[in-house]
Amino acid sequence: MPPARVGDGEALRELVLRHGALLPILQNACQNEGNLSLLRNSLWVIANLCRRPEARPTKYQPDVWLRSVAPAASVLAQVLCNCDDDDALVSCLAAL
């Protein structure tokens, strides 16, 4: 699935999160070895995955959602403290 599809709706985000796609993307963000493009793209996908589900009741309850995106918090904090790229910082803030 192309990364852009992740933000196309709650059902796709839930599917991607349930299949554990967040952790490899977090690794890309942490281990980008100075590749700004990789960092920006990884953070953009993380921001899409961290979107809160709609307020309406769904099968994917908010507490389950929060547990599934919680590993992103430390990576986002690391980027916020150590990065000076505006696009990367905007994606971090969007994820939070």
Coordinates of C-alpha atoms in Angstrom, one line a residue:
M1 CA 0.0 0.0 0.0
P2 CA 1.5 3.4 -0.9
P3 CA 2.2 5.6 2.1
A4 CA -0.3 8.2 0.8
R5 CA -3.1 5.8 1.2
V6 CA -2.6 5.5 5.0
G7 CA -4.2 8.9 5.5
D8 CA -7.2 8.1 3.3
G9 CA -9.4 6.9 6.2
E10 CA -9.7 5.4 9.6
A11 CA -10.2 1.9 8.3
L12 CA -6.9 1.9 6.4
R13 CA -5.0 3.5 9.3
E14 CA -6.4 0.8 11.6
L15 CA -5.4 -2.0 9.2
V16 CA -1.8 -0.6 8.9
L17 CA -1.4 -0.2 12.6
R18 CA -2.8 -3.7 13.4
H19 CA -0.2 -5.2 11.0
G20 CA 2.7 -3.5 12.8
A21 CA 3.8 -1.0 10.1
L22 CA 4.5 1.8 12.6
L23 CA 7.7 0.2 14.1
P24 CA 9.7 0.0 10.8
I25 CA 8.7 3.5 10.0
L26 CA 9.8 4.7 13.4
Q27 CA 13.2 3.0 12.7
N28 CA 13.5 4.9 9.5
A29 CA 12.9 8.1 11.3
C30 CA 15.6 7.3 13.9
Q31 CA 18.2 5.8 11.6
N32 CA 18.0 8.1 8.6
E33 CA 21.7 8.7 8.6
G34 CA 21.4 12.3 7.6
N35 CA 18.9 11.6 4.8
L36 CA 16.5 14.5 5.2
S37 CA 14.1 13.2 2.6
L38 CA 13.8 9.8 4.4
L39 CA 13.2 11.6 7.7
R40 CA 10.6 13.9 6.2
N41 CA 8.7 11.1 4.5
S42 CA 8.9 8.8 7.6
L43 CA 7.5 11.6 9.8
W44 CA 4.7 12.4 7.3
V45 CA 3.6 8.7 7.4
I46 CA 3.9 8.7 11.2
A47 CA 1.7 11.8 11.4
N48 CA -0.9 10.1 9.2
L49 CA -0.9 7.0 11.4
C50 CA -1.2 9.0 14.6
R51 CA -4.4 10.7 13.5
R52 CA -7.0 10.2 16.2
P53 CA -10.0 8.0 15.2
E54 CA -13.3 9.8 14.7
A55 CA -15.4 10.5 17.8
R56 CA -18.0 8.0 16.7
P57 CA -17.8 4.5 18.2
T58 CA -15.9 2.0 16.1
K59 CA -14.5 -1.4 16.5
Y60 CA -11.1 0.2 17.1
Q61 CA -11.5 1.9 20.4
P62 CA -9.5 5.1 21.3
D63 CA -7.5 3.3 24.1
V64 CA -6.4 0.6 21.6
W65 CA -5.5 3.4 19.1
L66 CA -3.5 5.2 21.8
R67 CA -1.5 2.1 22.7
S68 CA -0.8 1.4 19.0
V69 CA 0.7 4.9 18.4
A70 CA 2.4 5.4 21.8
P71 CA 5.8 4.1 20.5
A72 CA 5.9 7.1 18.3
A73 CA 6.1 9.6 21.2
S74 CA 9.8 9.0 22.0
V75 CA 10.8 9.2 18.4
L76 CA 8.8 12.4 17.9
A77 CA 10.4 13.9 21.0
Q78 CA 13.8 13.0 19.8
V79 CA 13.2 14.7 16.4
L80 CA 11.7 17.8 18.1
C81 CA 14.8 18.2 20.3
N82 CA 17.4 17.5 17.6
C83 CA 16.1 18.6 14.3
D84 CA 16.0 22.1 12.8
D85 CA 14.1 21.2 9.5
D86 CA 10.8 23.0 9.4
D87 CA 9.0 20.3 7.4
A88 CA 10.1 17.6 9.8
L89 CA 9.1 19.7 12.8
V90 CA 5.6 20.4 11.3
S91 CA 5.1 16.6 10.8
C92 CA 6.1 15.9 14.3
L93 CA 3.7 18.5 15.7
A94 CA 0.9 17.1 13.4
A95 CA 1.5 13.6 14.8
L96 CA 1.2 14.9 18.4

